[in-house]
Structures are given as structure tokens and as C-alpha cells.
Short mmCIF file of C-alpha atoms and ligand atoms in Angstrom, two decimals:
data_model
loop_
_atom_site.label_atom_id
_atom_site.label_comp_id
_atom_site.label_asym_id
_atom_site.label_seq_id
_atom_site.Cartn_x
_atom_site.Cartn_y
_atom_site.Cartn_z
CA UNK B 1 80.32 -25.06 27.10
CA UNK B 2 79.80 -23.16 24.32
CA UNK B 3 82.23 -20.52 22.65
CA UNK B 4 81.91 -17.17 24.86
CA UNK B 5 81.53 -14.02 22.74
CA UNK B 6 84.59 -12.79 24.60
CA UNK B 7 86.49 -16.18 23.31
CA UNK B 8 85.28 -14.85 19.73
CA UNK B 9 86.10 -11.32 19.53
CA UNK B 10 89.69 -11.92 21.29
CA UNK B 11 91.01 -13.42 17.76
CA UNK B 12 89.65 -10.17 16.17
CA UNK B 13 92.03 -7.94 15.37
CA UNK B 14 90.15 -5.15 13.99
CA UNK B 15 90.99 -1.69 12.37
CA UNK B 16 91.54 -0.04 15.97
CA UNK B 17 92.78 -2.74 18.08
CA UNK B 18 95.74 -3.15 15.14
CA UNK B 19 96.51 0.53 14.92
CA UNK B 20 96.72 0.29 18.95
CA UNK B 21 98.90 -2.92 18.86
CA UNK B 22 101.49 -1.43 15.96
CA UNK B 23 101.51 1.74 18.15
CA UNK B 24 100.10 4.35 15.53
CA UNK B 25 99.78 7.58 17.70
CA UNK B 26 96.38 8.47 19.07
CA UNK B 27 95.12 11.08 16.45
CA UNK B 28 96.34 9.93 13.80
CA UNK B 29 94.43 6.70 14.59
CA UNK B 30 91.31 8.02 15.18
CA UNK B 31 91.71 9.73 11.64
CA UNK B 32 92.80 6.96 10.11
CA UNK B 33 89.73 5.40 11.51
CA UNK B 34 87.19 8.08 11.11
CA UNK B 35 88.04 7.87 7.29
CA UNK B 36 87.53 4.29 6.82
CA UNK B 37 84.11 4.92 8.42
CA UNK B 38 83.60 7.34 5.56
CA UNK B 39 84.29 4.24 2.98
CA UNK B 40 80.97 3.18 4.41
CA UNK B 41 78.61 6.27 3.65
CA UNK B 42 80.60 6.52 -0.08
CA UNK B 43 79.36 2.67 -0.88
CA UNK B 44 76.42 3.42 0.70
CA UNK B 45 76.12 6.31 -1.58
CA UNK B 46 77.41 4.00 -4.84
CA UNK B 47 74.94 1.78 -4.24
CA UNK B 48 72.27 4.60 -3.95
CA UNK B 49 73.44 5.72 -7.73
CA UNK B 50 73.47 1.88 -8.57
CA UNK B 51 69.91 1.70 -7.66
CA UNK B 52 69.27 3.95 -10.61
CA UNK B 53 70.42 0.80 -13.26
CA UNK B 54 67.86 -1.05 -11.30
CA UNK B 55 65.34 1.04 -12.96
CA UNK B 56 64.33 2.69 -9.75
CA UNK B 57 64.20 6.98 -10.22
CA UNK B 58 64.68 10.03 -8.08
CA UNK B 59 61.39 10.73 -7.20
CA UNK B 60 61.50 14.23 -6.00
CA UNK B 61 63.47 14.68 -9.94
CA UNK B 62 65.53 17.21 -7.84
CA UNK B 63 69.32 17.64 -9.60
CA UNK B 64 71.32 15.03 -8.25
CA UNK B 65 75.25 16.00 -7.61
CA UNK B 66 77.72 13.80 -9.51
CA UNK B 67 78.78 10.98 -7.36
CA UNK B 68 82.42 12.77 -7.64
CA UNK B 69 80.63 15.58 -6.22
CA UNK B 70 78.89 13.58 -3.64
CA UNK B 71 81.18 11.44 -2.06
CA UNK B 72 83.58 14.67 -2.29
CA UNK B 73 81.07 16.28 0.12
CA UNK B 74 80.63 13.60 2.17
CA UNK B 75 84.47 13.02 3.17
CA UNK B 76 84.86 16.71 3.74
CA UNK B 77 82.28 17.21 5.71
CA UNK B 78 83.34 13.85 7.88
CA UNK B 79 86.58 15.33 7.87
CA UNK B 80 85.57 18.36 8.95
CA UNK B 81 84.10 17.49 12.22
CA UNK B 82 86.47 15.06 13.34
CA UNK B 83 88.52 17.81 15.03
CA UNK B 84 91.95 16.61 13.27
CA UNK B 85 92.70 18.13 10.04
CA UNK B 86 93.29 21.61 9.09
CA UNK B 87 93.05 21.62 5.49
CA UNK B 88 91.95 19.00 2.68
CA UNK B 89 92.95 19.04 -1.19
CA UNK B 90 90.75 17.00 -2.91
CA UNK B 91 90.96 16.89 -6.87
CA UNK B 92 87.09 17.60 -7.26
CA UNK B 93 87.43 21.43 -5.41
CA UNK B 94 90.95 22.09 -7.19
CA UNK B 95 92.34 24.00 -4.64
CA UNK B 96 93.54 23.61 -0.85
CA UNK B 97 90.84 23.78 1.47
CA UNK B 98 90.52 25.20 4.86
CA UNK B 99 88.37 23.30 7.33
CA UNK B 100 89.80 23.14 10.70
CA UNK B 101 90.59 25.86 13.13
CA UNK B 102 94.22 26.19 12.10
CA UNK B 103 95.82 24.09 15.05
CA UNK B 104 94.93 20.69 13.87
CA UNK B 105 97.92 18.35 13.39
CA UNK B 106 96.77 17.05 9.69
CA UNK B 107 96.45 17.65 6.21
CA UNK B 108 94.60 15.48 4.26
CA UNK B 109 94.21 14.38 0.06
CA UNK B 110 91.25 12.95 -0.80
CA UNK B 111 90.45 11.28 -4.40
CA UNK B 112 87.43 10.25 -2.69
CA UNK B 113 86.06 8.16 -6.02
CA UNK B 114 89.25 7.15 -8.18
CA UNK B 115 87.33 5.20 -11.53
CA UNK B 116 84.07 6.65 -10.93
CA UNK B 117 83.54 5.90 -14.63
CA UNK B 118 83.24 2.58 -13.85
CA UNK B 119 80.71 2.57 -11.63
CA UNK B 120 77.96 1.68 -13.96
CA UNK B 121 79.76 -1.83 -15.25
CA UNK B 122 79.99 -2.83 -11.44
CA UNK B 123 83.71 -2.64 -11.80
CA UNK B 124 85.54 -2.00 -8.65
CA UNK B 125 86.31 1.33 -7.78
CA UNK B 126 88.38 2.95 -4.36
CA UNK B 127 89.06 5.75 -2.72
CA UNK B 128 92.68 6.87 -1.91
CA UNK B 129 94.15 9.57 1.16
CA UNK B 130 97.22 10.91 2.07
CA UNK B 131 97.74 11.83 5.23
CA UNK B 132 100.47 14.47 5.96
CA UNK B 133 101.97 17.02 8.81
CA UNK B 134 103.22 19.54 7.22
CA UNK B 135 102.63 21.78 3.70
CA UNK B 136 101.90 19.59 0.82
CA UNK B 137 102.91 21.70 -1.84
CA UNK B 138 106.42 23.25 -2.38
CA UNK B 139 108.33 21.38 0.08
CA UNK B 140 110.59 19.72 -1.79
CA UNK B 141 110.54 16.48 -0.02
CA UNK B 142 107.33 14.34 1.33
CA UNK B 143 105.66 15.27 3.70
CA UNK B 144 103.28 12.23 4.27
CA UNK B 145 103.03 10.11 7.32
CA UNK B 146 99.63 7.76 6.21
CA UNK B 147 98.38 6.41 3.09
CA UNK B 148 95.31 4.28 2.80
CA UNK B 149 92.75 3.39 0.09
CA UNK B 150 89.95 1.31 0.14
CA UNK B 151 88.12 -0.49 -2.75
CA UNK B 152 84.33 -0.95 -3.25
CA UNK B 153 84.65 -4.34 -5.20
CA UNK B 154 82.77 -7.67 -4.21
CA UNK B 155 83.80 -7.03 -0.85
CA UNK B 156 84.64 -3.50 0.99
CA UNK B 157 88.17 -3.36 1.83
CA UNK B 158 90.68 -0.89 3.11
CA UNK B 159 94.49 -0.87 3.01
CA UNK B 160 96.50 1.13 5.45
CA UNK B 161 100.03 2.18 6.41
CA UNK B 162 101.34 4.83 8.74
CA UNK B 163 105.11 4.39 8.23
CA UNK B 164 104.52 0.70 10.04
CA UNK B 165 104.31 -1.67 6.66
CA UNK B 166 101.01 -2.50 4.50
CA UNK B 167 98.08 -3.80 6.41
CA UNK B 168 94.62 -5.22 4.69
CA UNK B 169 91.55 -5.13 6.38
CA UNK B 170 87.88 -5.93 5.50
CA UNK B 171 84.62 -5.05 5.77
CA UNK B 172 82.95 -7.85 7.84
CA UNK B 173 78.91 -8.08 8.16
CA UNK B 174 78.89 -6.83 11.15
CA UNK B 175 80.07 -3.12 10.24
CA UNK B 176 83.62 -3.48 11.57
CA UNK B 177 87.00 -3.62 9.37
CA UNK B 178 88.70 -6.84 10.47
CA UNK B 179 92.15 -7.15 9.49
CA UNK B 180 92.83 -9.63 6.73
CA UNK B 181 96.55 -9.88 6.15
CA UNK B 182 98.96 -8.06 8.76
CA UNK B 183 102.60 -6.50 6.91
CA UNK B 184 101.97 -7.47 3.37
CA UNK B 185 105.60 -8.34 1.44
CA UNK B 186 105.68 -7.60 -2.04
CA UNK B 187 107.94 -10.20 -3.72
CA UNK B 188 111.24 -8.98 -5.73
CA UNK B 189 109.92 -9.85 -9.02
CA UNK B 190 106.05 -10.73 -10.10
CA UNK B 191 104.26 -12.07 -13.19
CA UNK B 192 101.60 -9.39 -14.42
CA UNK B 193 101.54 -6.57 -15.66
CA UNK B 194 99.11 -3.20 -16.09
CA UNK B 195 99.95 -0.52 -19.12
CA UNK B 196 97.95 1.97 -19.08
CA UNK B 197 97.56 4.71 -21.93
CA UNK B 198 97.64 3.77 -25.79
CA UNK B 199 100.14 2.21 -27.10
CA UNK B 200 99.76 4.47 -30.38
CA UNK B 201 101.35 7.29 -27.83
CA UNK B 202 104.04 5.42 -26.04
CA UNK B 203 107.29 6.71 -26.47
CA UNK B 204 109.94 3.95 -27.51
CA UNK B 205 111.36 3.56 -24.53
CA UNK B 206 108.50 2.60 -22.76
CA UNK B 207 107.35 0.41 -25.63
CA UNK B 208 110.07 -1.69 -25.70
CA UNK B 209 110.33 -1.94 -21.95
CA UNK B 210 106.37 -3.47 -22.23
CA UNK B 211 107.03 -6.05 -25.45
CA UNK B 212 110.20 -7.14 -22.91
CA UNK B 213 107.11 -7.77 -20.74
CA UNK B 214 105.37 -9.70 -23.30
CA UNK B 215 108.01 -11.72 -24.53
CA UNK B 216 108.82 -12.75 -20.52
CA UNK B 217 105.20 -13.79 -20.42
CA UNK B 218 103.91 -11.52 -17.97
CA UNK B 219 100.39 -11.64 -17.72
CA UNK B 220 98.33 -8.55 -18.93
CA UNK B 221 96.24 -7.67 -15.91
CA UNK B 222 94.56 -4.04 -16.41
CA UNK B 223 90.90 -2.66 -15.10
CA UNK B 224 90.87 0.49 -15.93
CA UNK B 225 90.61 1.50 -12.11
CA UNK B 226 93.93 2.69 -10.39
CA UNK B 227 92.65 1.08 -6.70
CA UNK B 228 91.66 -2.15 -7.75
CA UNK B 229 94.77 -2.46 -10.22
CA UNK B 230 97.43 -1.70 -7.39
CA UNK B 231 95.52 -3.70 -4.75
CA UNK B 232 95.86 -6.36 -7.31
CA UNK B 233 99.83 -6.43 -7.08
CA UNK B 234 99.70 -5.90 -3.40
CA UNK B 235 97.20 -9.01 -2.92
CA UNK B 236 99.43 -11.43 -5.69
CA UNK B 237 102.56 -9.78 -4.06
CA UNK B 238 104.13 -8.68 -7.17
CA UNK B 239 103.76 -7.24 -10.78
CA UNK B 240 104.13 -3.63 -12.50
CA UNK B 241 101.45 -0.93 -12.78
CA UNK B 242 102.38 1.86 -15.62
CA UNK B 243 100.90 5.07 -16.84
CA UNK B 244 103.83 6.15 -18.54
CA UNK B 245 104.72 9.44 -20.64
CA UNK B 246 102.96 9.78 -23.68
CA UNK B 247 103.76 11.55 -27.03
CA UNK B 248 101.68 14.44 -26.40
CA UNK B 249 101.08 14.42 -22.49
CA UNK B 250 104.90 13.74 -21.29
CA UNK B 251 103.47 13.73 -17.71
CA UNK B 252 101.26 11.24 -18.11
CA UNK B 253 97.89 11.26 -16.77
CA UNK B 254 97.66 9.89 -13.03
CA UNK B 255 98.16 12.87 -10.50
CA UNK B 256 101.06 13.09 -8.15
CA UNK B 257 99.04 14.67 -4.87
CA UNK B 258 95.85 12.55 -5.02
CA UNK B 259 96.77 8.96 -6.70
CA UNK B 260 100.46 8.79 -6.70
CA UNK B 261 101.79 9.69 -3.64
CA UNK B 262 99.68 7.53 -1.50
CA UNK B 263 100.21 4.58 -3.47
CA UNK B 264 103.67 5.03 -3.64
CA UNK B 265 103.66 5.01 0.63
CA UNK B 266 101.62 1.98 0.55
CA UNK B 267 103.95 -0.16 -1.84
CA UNK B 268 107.26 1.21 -0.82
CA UNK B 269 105.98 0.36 2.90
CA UNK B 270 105.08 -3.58 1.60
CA UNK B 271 108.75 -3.65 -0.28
CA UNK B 272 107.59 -2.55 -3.71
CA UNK B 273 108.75 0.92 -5.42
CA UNK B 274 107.39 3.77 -7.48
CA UNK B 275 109.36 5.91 -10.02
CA UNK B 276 108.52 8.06 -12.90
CA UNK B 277 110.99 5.78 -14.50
CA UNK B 278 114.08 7.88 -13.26
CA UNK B 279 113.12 9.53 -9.78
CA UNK B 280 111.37 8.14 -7.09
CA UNK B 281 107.23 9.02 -7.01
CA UNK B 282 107.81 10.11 -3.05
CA UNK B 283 110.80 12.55 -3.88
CA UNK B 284 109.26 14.22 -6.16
CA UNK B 285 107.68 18.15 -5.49
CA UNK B 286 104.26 18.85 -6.34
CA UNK B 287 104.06 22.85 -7.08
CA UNK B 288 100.31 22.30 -8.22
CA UNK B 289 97.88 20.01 -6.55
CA UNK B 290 96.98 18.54 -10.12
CA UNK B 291 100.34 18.04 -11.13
CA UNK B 292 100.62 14.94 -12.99
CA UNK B 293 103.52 12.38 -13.64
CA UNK B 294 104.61 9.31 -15.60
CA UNK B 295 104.52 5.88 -13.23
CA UNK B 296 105.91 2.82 -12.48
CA UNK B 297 104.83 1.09 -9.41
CA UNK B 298 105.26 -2.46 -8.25
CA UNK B 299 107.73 -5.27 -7.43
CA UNK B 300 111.54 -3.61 -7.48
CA UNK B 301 112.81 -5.87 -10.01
CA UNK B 302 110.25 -4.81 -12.69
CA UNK B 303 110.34 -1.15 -11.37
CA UNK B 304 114.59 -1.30 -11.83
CA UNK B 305 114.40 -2.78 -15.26
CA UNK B 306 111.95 -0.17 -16.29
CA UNK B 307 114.60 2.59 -15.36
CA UNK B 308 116.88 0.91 -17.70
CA UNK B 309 114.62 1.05 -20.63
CA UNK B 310 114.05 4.49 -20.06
CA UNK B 311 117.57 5.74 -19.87
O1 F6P E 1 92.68 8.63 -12.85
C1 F6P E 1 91.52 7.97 -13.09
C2 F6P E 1 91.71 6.61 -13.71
O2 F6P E 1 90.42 6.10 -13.95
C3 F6P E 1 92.50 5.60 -12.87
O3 F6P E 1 91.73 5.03 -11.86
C4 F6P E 1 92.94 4.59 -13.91
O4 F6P E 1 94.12 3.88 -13.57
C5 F6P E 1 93.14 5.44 -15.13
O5 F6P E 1 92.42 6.64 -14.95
C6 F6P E 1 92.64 4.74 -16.37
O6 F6P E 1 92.94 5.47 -17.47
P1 F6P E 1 92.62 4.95 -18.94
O7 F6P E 1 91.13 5.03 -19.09
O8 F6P E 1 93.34 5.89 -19.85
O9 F6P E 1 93.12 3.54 -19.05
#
């Protein structure tokens, strides 16, 4: 007898039958969920600018929006109609955003294209949300209770916790996200490395902590795109991601709210850490939603001997 397609789609564990099994409570699955969905309409709508390298043109030469701009729109508007968040903060409309009725359970950050600059080398590129209860700004302490992002590489896929671990899933050819690796571990110490910023504008501190790097033989591993480059030490389970303080810009250049925070949830909930070399990403307050900081993000051991460097 051939293989039933019950038989087959019982050892699928996709995007909603996980968040059912790990218990993630109704709404905030279906958010969860509705948002991945969105992934699909933003590559849809990469590829659509893509087409343009092809050689193919608008042909109605009306003003296209930015992709930013686009994909912006699209996740809003998604968001909007899914009935379960009251306001959204993305960093393309630079302010808090009203779009439910006011009772919805969730706030949600959007950078809805994170490296859109590097769309047009066919680079990978992501998307990353926070999902959170309560206020976002001012609190004091974190608010969030999801994180996800989701990369537009070779393959589509999305990365997810609510509070339950790290959990990888992919975009399969049939339109479903199927999970690929269940409670990802970061291990205690890895073997690359990602500095961002020049090192013209490092201050010492940091510059020694990266030639310590060197002279371990760490392996320089560094896109250029802040999804790809964390999903990098999530997938090889280990490694250091920096944007540190520079000279002129002692707050670095990745922002808290939109890129930070999330990825901080994700790594911290697959073992990893995040500091701004002293304080822990997740404790610190946000007072504007484009507040920036310094980072390091990664395996503990290479997060810890950062702090030292720093001191
Ligand atoms: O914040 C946008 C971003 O493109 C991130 O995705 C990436 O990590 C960083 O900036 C790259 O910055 P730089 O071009 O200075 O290396």
C-alpha cells in the first residue's frame, strides 16, 4: 500500500501545529502566524523589485514606493485587520501607531525590511517583530512576550520564540512553514565572529577585545545584514555579533525597539546573551522608538569576555 497523505502530513510539524503543541496561547498564535504569512507578500514584493534587475520596467511609469515603504504598508495593513494588535511602531513611520480599536491584547515592532540595501546584490535580507503586552516605551523593564524574524535568503525562513526557546521553521513548496529545528541551543563558546562599524572609529576597548578575536582565530563572518548575520550564530550555534560604540556615535548604530530587542529574546531564549557591553540589551529602557545602542550578541562566553574588555 502506498504512503497515505495522512501517514505524510502526521510527521509535519508545521508553524501552527508547533505553537499548539508548546502551548503558545491562542492569540498570540494566530499573530504570530498571521505575520509569518506576511513574510510571504514582502518576498513576493522583493522579488517584484528584483524583477526590475531583470530588465523588465513599470509599465504604467507610475512612482513606485520604496520597498521600505512598501513592505511597511503591507505588514500594517495585515496587521491591522487581524483583530489583535492595538498599536504598531515601525522605524519607517517614526512614531507609535494606532490601528486597533484600543482593546486588543498586542503591540507590535516591525523593521519589516532590515538590509534593504542589499537587496540588489541578492544578499539575504529579514524582517524582525517584537511582540509585546504592555507600553513599549518608558517602562523601565521589557515588556516583550514574542520575537521572530524571518530571512529572505536562498530559502524563506522564519525563527520564532514566545518565552518557550528558539524554534526554526521553513518555507516549504507547498506554502506552509515546516519546522526545521525545534529549541535551538546556542553553545557556550563559538568560532566566528561579526564587527560591524569601522575600525577607524572603534574605541580601544572594543578594538582590543576584536584583535583578542583575531589572535584566537575566530573566523570573520560579516554580511552586512543584521537577520542573516544573527541567524548565522543561531544556525552554527555559537559566535559574536558586534555593532559597538563608535568615536563619534557612542550609541552605535543598530536600534534598541526594532533590531535589538527582538534579537536579544530570540538568543537569550536559545542560551546566548546580548549586552551593550555592560547592561543587558532586554533591561535596557527605550524613551524614543529610534533609540540606538552599542551590541554584543551571541554565545555567553564571547558576550562575558567582551564585558571585560570594556570595563
Ligand atoms: O540597520 C541596518 C543594517 O543594514 C543592519 O542590517 C546591519 O547589521 C547594519 O546596518 C550594517 O551596517 P554597516 O553597513 O555599517 O556594516
Amino acid at each position: 500500500m502506498g504512503e497515505g497523505i495522512n501517514d505524510y502530513t502526521k510527521n509535519i510539524v508545521d508553524l501552527r501545529r508547533h505553537m499548539w503543541m508548546a502551548g503558545v496561547e491562542v492569540e498570540l498564535r494566530r499573530l504570530i502566524w498571521q505575520i509569518a504569512v506576511v513574510g510571504k507578500y514582502i518576498s513576493a514584493k522583493i522579488h517584484e523589485a528584483n524583477r526590475k534587475l531583470a530588465g523588465s520596467k513599470n509599465i504604467y511609469g507610475e512612482d513606485q514606493l520604496s520597498l521600505d515603504r512598501a513592505t511597511d504598508e503591507i505588514m500594517k495593513n495585515q496587521l491591522q485587520y487581524s483583530g489583535f494588535v492595538r498599536e504598531y511602531a515601525s522605524e519607517e513611520l517614526r512614531e507609535i501607531t494606532k490601528i486597533g480599536s484600543g482593546k486588543e491584547k498586542y503591540i507590535v515592532t516591525a523593521d519589516p525590511l532590515d538590509g534593504s540595501s542589499l537587496v540588489d546584490t541578492n544578499l539575504a535580507i529579514g524582517t524582525i517583530i517584537g511582540i509585546h503586552k504592555e507600553s513599549i516605551l518608558d517602562t523601565g523593564r521589557n515588556t516583550m512576550v514574542a520575537a521572530l524574524y524571518i530571512t529572505y535568503g536562498p530559502l524563506i525562513t522564519m525563527m520564532y520564540s514566545a518565552g518557550n526557546g528558539a524554534h526554526e521553521f521553513v518555507l516549504n513548496r507547498e506554502g506552509e512553514y515546516v519546522m526545521a529545528q525545534d529549541n535551538i541551543k546556542m553553545k557556550e563558546k563559538g568560532s566566528i565572529f561579526s564587527p560591524g562599524g569601522l575600525r577607524r572609529d572603534w574605541v580601544p576597548g572594543h578594538q582590543k577585545f576584536i584583535e583578542h578575536l583575531e589572535k584566537e582565530g575566530y573566523k570573520l563572518r560579516y554580511s552586512g545584514g543584521f537577520v542573516p548575520d544573527i541567524n548565522q550564530l543561531l544556525i552554527k550555534r555559537g559566535g559574536i555579533f558586534t555593532y559597538p560604540a563608535l568615536q563619534k556615535s557612542q550609541r552605535g548604530k543598530l536600534r534598541l525597539l526594532f533590531e535589538l530587542q527582538p534579537m536579544a529574546f530570540i538568543v537569550e531564549q536559545a542560551g546566548g546573551m546580548a549586552t551593550n557591553g555592560k547592561e543587558d540589551i532586554l533591561s535596557l529602557k527605550v524613551e524614543n522608538i529610534n533609540d540606538c545602542s552599542p551590541v554584543y550578541i551571541g554565545s555567553r562566553a564571547e558576550v562575558e569576555l567582551a564585558k571585560q574588555f570594556l570595563t
